Amino acid sequence: MIRSPLRPPLASSILLLASLPFAPLWALNDKNAGPEAFELRFKLPPPAVLTPEEELATFKIAPGFHAELVAAEPMVDTPISIAWDEKGRMFVCEMRSYMHDVEGAGEDQPLGRIVMLEDTDGDGRPDKRTVFADNLFLPRAIMCVNGGLLVGEPPALWFMKDTDGDGVADLKESADDAYGTRTGQPEHMSNSPTWMLDNWIYSANHAKRYRLRNGKFISENTSSRGQWGMTQDDFGRPFYNFNSDFLRANLVPESLAKRNPNYPADAGLGVQLLKDQSCWPSHPTPGVNRGYEPKQLRDDGTLASCTATCGAGIYRGSLFAPEFAGNAFIPEPSGNLVKRVRIDEQDAVLNAANVYQQSEFWTSTDERFRPVNAYSGPDGALYVADMYRGVIQHKGFLTHYLIANIKDRKLETPFAQGRIWRIVPDGAKPHVIKLPTESDKLVAMLGDANGWTRDTAQRLLVERKELAVVAALNKLAQESPTPLAVIHVLWTLEGMEALTPEVLSAAFKNPDAKVRATAIRLAGRLQTPEVAKLVDDPSVDVRIALGFHLSAFPEGHEAVIALARLSGGEPLVRDAILSGLRGRELETLQALVAGAPAPDGILEALSLAVMNERRTERVKKLLELINAQPANSPVQIALLTGASGKSSVIKSAPKAKLLYLDAASSELTSLAASADTKGKPLVAALDGRVAWPNKPGVPPPPVIKPLTKEEQNLFEIGKGVYDTLCTACHQPTGAGMEGLAPALVDSEWVLGKPDVLPRILIHGLTGPIKVGTQTWSLEMPPLGAALNDEQIAGVLTYIRRQWDHGASPIRTETVAGIRADNQARTKAWTSEELLGVPNVKPTPKP
């Protein structure tokens, strides 16, 4: 269920917008959302503004731990993200201009700063503060790299560096000029750049990845992921979330899994790890954006389910007990809490569960405790950025209800505060960590027990590319008994462009499956014969890596067939195999059918991919192959299931489109005559997917009217909106995301009456809505004041013409007419109302 949101800044407490394919570019929501008449529930007196010491006394933390203050105002002001360099210096991103009142005062001022904090006396707490960079507009992301920082100040991703040693950035170069938009919603902006294990820099809510090459940043397009905050585990798997969804992860490399457009693999991408979205504050929390809704608050006034989830951190330190390794710590600032989630792995599949029953790892009774990012620090402690303020909801989505709460309880001020906390086991004493400056000493750090140390040592070695350490790296790869050390060595050598087949060959034989899988992923084409010999490996991790590698090269065909027979029923292995077979799915399917039995899952997937390829001659061969199987045999049923579009191998597969053949299919006639009760509906569904000249009841191929120059301009405007703000939920393919956002491809709401979607975008949507065969419970805020008529028309035109859609474009005048006709409306639409909407006449051009 998609619940109404309350997100912190940048992770901001707002609605996820999973109900629609777009988010606002300019949030000036004068009308606000929600009812104008309401009763303030659980009315409480204005909370006192607490000192750091007083706030500390409000914390309730799991037994065996305590909180320590690292920094507070005036040393830090509105901290939203943290990064450490190899010298142990802490950099803090301060979003000082965010929401000085409910009107958003301050946001047009360059008040943002990056400050550098240093512990000069070794007591574990910073005592020196330097402003590294200032005069920034709503900065929201930092990452230490190449002796400087990447700084996200939309629309720019800057590389800043102090070249003269005074602690102040004097070098400022653009790494990208499309890292969000200057006037966009903070909670829907690119954020959290993270140097991942594969030496690429990924961000949340952003559809590019970056790599440092010869001192410059290069980029590649990717899918977007998450909303605010991103991290990784020891094996480089990215973890992220959405405001009403605690934790998701990619189990496989997205760059490999998304290779085949004929097969939109999703078994290992965007996986929802935690199904239970409940949270357990330790005091009433009525000041949430949709607290007027009956299910948003419990009877005791506490937030029932997350609405502001953000900034998860995976614990990868050595200060906590072993059972904490790999746990996720997830801030929920609207509930004034940090959740601890245990992550379990079984055969490369992850699942998560709240560690505590009806309680949380860390809660506070101070309403201004606003944790927005959690980190596993260099010293092994858990660090949290606490904005410490009353208002966290961005102005664009403030409801009347929340504004009344804010005013009644005097939460607008103060806003120039903030704290950084760390959680430490009782009796432990964290200390400053500084990595050695010599590259040869960094090699040993790749085997350190602390994940931050390993990551930073790898990054430094990759940046320097000093060939003198290659021999030591090769030795460590072959002799280290620590699997994580070997994995980091392999990726370090890859980043240094010094990885050899000999090192990989040795790693193929490593007793640890994660090491073997890493080596296979890094192997080049020339090692395919050697890789092919590993198809009998018992590890699912290894078989997934084999699927990705072997399917990419035609010479891996025989090994792919063997792997498919052995493991094609395992979803992650199946998707890995399909990912590299673009244009060769039919031949692979023919080979599988001709030999020993193969799992139904791989047969369904291959048959589905051939249909998605939409090449007439190959589809005809598929029909021949299906008809040639024994009638109603398991193989024929599996092939029919995939070809008919009835397979469940893809969770978010778009609805199949009609494919036109040049003549009637005798194979379909034969299949219909021989099918039993199980096969008949599959044959009927397959028959519904194809057409030919004069087929009864089937119209001729549609003639799509080309867009005019003006309409094409609208399309391009809409593409920019969609690519920047919508792909995180609805994906570049428009296929949506299971449990989060409905598919847009072939959606009746997208392709239906041209006057329905503008209504939703202008005034919002509430309650259940049926999309295809699935009902979604969604809450969409009004965005009419956030987007102008042209922007609304553009994004709607885009989704009605992209992905082979042929629906009419939406005119700017149509949007203007709908806006004018409904200017007195103050509530969101329901799906029942929208189904009865008549056609609207556009407002004439002046």
Short mmCIF file of C-alpha atoms in Angstrom, two decimals, residues 452-657:
data_model
loop_
_atom_site.label_atom_id
_atom_site.label_comp_id
_atom_site.label_asym_id
_atom_site.label_seq_id
_atom_site.Cartn_x
_atom_site.Cartn_y
_atom_site.Cartn_z
CA TRP A 452 34.84 2.34 5.24
CA THR A 453 38.55 1.60 5.47
CA ARG A 454 38.42 -1.00 2.70
CA ASP A 455 36.34 1.25 0.44
CA THR A 456 38.59 4.26 0.96
CA ALA A 457 41.80 2.29 0.44
CA GLN A 458 40.40 0.89 -2.82
CA ARG A 459 39.35 4.34 -4.01
CA LEU A 460 42.76 5.85 -3.28
CA LEU A 461 44.61 3.07 -5.05
CA VAL A 462 42.35 3.33 -8.09
CA GLU A 463 42.77 7.10 -8.20
CA ARG A 464 46.55 6.88 -8.02
CA LYS A 465 47.06 3.90 -10.36
CA GLU A 466 50.60 3.35 -9.08
CA LEU A 467 51.82 0.24 -10.88
CA ALA A 468 54.45 -0.33 -8.19
CA VAL A 469 51.80 -1.85 -5.92
CA VAL A 470 50.38 -4.29 -8.50
CA ALA A 471 52.69 -7.12 -7.40
CA ALA A 472 51.57 -6.73 -3.80
CA LEU A 473 47.93 -6.69 -4.90
CA ASN A 474 48.39 -9.84 -6.96
CA LYS A 475 50.01 -11.57 -4.01
CA LEU A 476 47.20 -10.55 -1.67
CA ALA A 477 44.61 -11.79 -4.16
CA GLN A 478 46.15 -15.23 -4.21
CA GLU A 479 47.21 -15.58 -0.56
CA SER A 480 44.71 -13.71 1.57
CA PRO A 481 42.43 -15.95 3.64
CA THR A 482 39.91 -13.11 3.89
CA PRO A 483 37.31 -13.22 1.08
CA LEU A 484 36.47 -9.53 1.36
CA ALA A 485 40.14 -8.63 0.95
CA VAL A 486 40.33 -10.66 -2.26
CA ILE A 487 37.14 -9.10 -3.61
CA HIS A 488 38.47 -5.60 -2.97
CA VAL A 489 41.81 -6.50 -4.54
CA LEU A 490 40.11 -7.74 -7.71
CA TRP A 491 38.07 -4.56 -8.05
CA THR A 492 41.11 -2.43 -7.22
CA LEU A 493 43.08 -4.08 -10.00
CA GLU A 494 40.13 -3.58 -12.34
CA GLY A 495 40.02 0.10 -11.50
CA MET A 496 43.79 0.40 -12.03
CA GLU A 497 43.45 -1.39 -15.38
CA ALA A 498 45.95 -3.95 -14.09
CA LEU A 499 43.80 -7.05 -13.68
CA THR A 500 45.28 -10.10 -15.45
CA PRO A 501 43.75 -13.41 -16.57
CA GLU A 502 46.19 -15.23 -14.28
CA VAL A 503 44.83 -13.50 -11.18
CA LEU A 504 41.27 -14.24 -12.27
CA SER A 505 42.07 -17.88 -13.00
CA ALA A 506 43.34 -18.28 -9.45
CA ALA A 507 40.21 -16.57 -8.11
CA PHE A 508 37.99 -18.99 -10.06
CA LYS A 509 39.29 -21.66 -7.68
CA ASN A 510 38.85 -19.66 -4.47
CA PRO A 511 36.88 -21.59 -1.82
CA ASP A 512 34.60 -18.59 -1.25
CA ALA A 513 31.64 -18.35 -3.64
CA LYS A 514 31.47 -14.55 -3.54
CA VAL A 515 35.10 -14.39 -4.67
CA ARG A 516 34.48 -16.83 -7.51
CA ALA A 517 31.42 -14.86 -8.61
CA THR A 518 33.38 -11.60 -8.58
CA ALA A 519 36.15 -13.12 -10.69
CA ILE A 520 33.65 -14.38 -13.26
CA ARG A 521 32.00 -10.98 -13.47
CA LEU A 522 35.40 -9.39 -14.16
CA ALA A 523 36.54 -11.98 -16.69
CA GLY A 524 36.99 -10.91 -20.30
CA ARG A 525 35.80 -12.62 -23.45
CA LEU A 526 39.05 -14.51 -23.97
CA GLN A 527 38.46 -16.37 -20.71
CA THR A 528 35.01 -17.60 -21.72
CA PRO A 529 36.19 -21.20 -22.35
CA GLU A 530 37.67 -21.27 -18.85
CA VAL A 531 34.57 -19.72 -17.32
CA ALA A 532 32.40 -22.26 -19.13
CA LYS A 533 33.98 -25.06 -17.12
CA LEU A 534 32.39 -23.69 -13.95
CA VAL A 535 28.75 -24.35 -14.89
CA ASP A 536 28.48 -27.11 -12.30
CA ASP A 537 29.40 -24.78 -9.44
CA PRO A 538 26.96 -25.35 -6.55
CA SER A 539 26.70 -21.67 -5.60
CA VAL A 540 23.76 -19.57 -6.82
CA ASP A 541 26.04 -16.50 -6.68
CA VAL A 542 28.42 -18.16 -9.09
CA ARG A 543 25.66 -19.37 -11.39
CA ILE A 544 24.25 -15.84 -11.59
CA ALA A 545 27.68 -14.53 -12.60
CA LEU A 546 27.99 -17.35 -15.13
CA GLY A 547 24.65 -16.40 -16.67
CA PHE A 548 25.73 -12.80 -17.13
CA HIS A 549 29.12 -13.71 -18.62
CA LEU A 550 28.34 -16.71 -20.81
CA SER A 551 25.18 -15.30 -22.40
CA ALA A 552 27.05 -12.23 -23.61
CA PHE A 553 29.18 -14.15 -26.11
CA PRO A 554 28.05 -16.55 -28.87
CA GLU A 555 30.94 -18.89 -28.02
CA GLY A 556 29.33 -19.42 -24.63
CA HIS A 557 26.24 -20.98 -26.26
CA GLU A 558 26.82 -24.60 -25.22
CA ALA A 559 27.64 -23.59 -21.66
CA VAL A 560 24.53 -21.39 -21.56
CA ILE A 561 22.41 -24.37 -22.59
CA ALA A 562 23.96 -26.48 -19.84
CA LEU A 563 23.49 -23.74 -17.26
CA ALA A 564 19.88 -23.18 -18.34
CA ARG A 565 19.08 -26.87 -17.90
CA LEU A 566 20.65 -26.91 -14.44
CA SER A 567 19.52 -23.56 -13.03
CA GLY A 568 17.10 -21.92 -15.44
CA GLY A 569 14.34 -22.30 -12.88
CA GLU A 570 16.11 -20.02 -10.42
CA PRO A 571 14.80 -16.48 -11.13
CA LEU A 572 18.12 -14.66 -10.66
CA VAL A 573 20.02 -17.15 -12.83
CA ARG A 574 17.27 -17.16 -15.45
CA ASP A 575 17.29 -13.38 -15.71
CA ALA A 576 21.10 -13.32 -15.89
CA ILE A 577 21.01 -15.75 -18.82
CA LEU A 578 18.32 -13.78 -20.67
CA SER A 579 20.16 -10.50 -20.14
CA GLY A 580 22.87 -11.30 -22.67
CA LEU A 581 20.87 -13.16 -25.31
CA ARG A 582 19.39 -10.28 -27.27
CA GLY A 583 18.65 -11.53 -30.79
CA ARG A 584 19.59 -15.12 -29.88
CA GLU A 585 16.64 -16.07 -27.68
CA LEU A 586 14.95 -18.21 -30.37
CA GLU A 587 18.08 -20.22 -31.12
CA THR A 588 18.66 -20.81 -27.42
CA LEU A 589 15.07 -21.92 -27.01
CA GLN A 590 15.30 -24.29 -29.99
CA ALA A 591 18.44 -25.87 -28.53
CA LEU A 592 16.84 -26.33 -25.11
CA VAL A 593 13.69 -27.90 -26.51
CA ALA A 594 15.70 -30.30 -28.66
CA GLY A 595 17.55 -31.86 -25.74
CA ALA A 596 17.05 -32.89 -22.16
CA PRO A 597 14.26 -31.25 -20.15
CA ALA A 598 14.74 -27.66 -19.04
CA PRO A 599 12.90 -25.80 -16.26
CA ASP A 600 9.61 -24.20 -17.24
CA GLY A 601 10.81 -20.77 -16.09
CA ILE A 602 13.59 -20.49 -18.65
CA LEU A 603 11.33 -21.78 -21.46
CA GLU A 604 8.63 -19.25 -20.58
CA ALA A 605 11.17 -16.42 -20.41
CA LEU A 606 12.75 -17.22 -23.77
CA SER A 607 9.36 -17.58 -25.46
CA LEU A 608 8.28 -14.26 -23.98
CA ALA A 609 11.46 -12.59 -25.23
CA VAL A 610 10.95 -13.84 -28.79
CA MET A 611 7.47 -12.33 -28.80
CA ASN A 612 8.80 -9.07 -27.37
CA GLU A 613 11.39 -8.93 -30.16
CA ARG A 614 8.44 -8.45 -32.54
CA ARG A 615 10.21 -9.79 -35.64
CA THR A 616 7.59 -11.48 -37.76
CA GLU A 617 9.70 -14.29 -39.18
CA ARG A 618 11.08 -15.23 -35.77
CA VAL A 619 7.62 -15.20 -34.19
CA LYS A 620 6.41 -17.53 -36.94
CA LYS A 621 9.27 -19.90 -36.13
CA LEU A 622 8.30 -19.75 -32.47
CA LEU A 623 4.74 -20.71 -33.35
CA GLU A 624 6.09 -23.62 -35.41
CA LEU A 625 8.24 -24.70 -32.46
CA ILE A 626 5.28 -24.59 -30.07
CA ASN A 627 3.06 -26.54 -32.45
CA ALA A 628 5.77 -29.17 -32.97
CA GLN A 629 5.74 -30.17 -29.29
CA PRO A 630 3.54 -33.01 -28.05
CA ALA A 631 0.07 -31.61 -27.52
CA ASN A 632 -0.44 -30.26 -24.00
CA SER A 633 2.96 -31.49 -22.89
CA PRO A 634 4.76 -29.55 -20.12
CA VAL A 635 7.12 -28.08 -22.71
CA GLN A 636 4.29 -26.90 -24.96
CA ILE A 637 2.42 -25.41 -22.01
CA ALA A 638 5.56 -23.56 -20.87
CA LEU A 639 6.14 -22.15 -24.36
CA LEU A 640 2.50 -21.13 -24.66
CA THR A 641 2.60 -19.48 -21.23
CA GLY A 642 5.52 -17.30 -22.26
CA ALA A 643 4.29 -16.51 -25.76
CA SER A 644 0.78 -15.67 -24.59
CA GLY A 645 2.02 -13.12 -22.09
CA LYS A 646 0.57 -15.09 -19.18
CA SER A 647 3.93 -15.88 -17.62
CA SER A 648 4.79 -14.55 -14.19
CA VAL A 649 8.56 -14.52 -14.81
CA ILE A 650 8.38 -10.71 -15.13
CA LYS A 651 6.54 -8.95 -12.30
CA SER A 652 6.16 -5.60 -14.04
CA ALA A 653 5.97 -6.60 -17.69
CA PRO A 654 4.08 -4.09 -19.85
CA LYS A 655 0.96 -5.28 -21.61
CA ALA A 656 1.75 -7.04 -24.89
CA LYS A 657 1.04 -5.20 -28.12
#
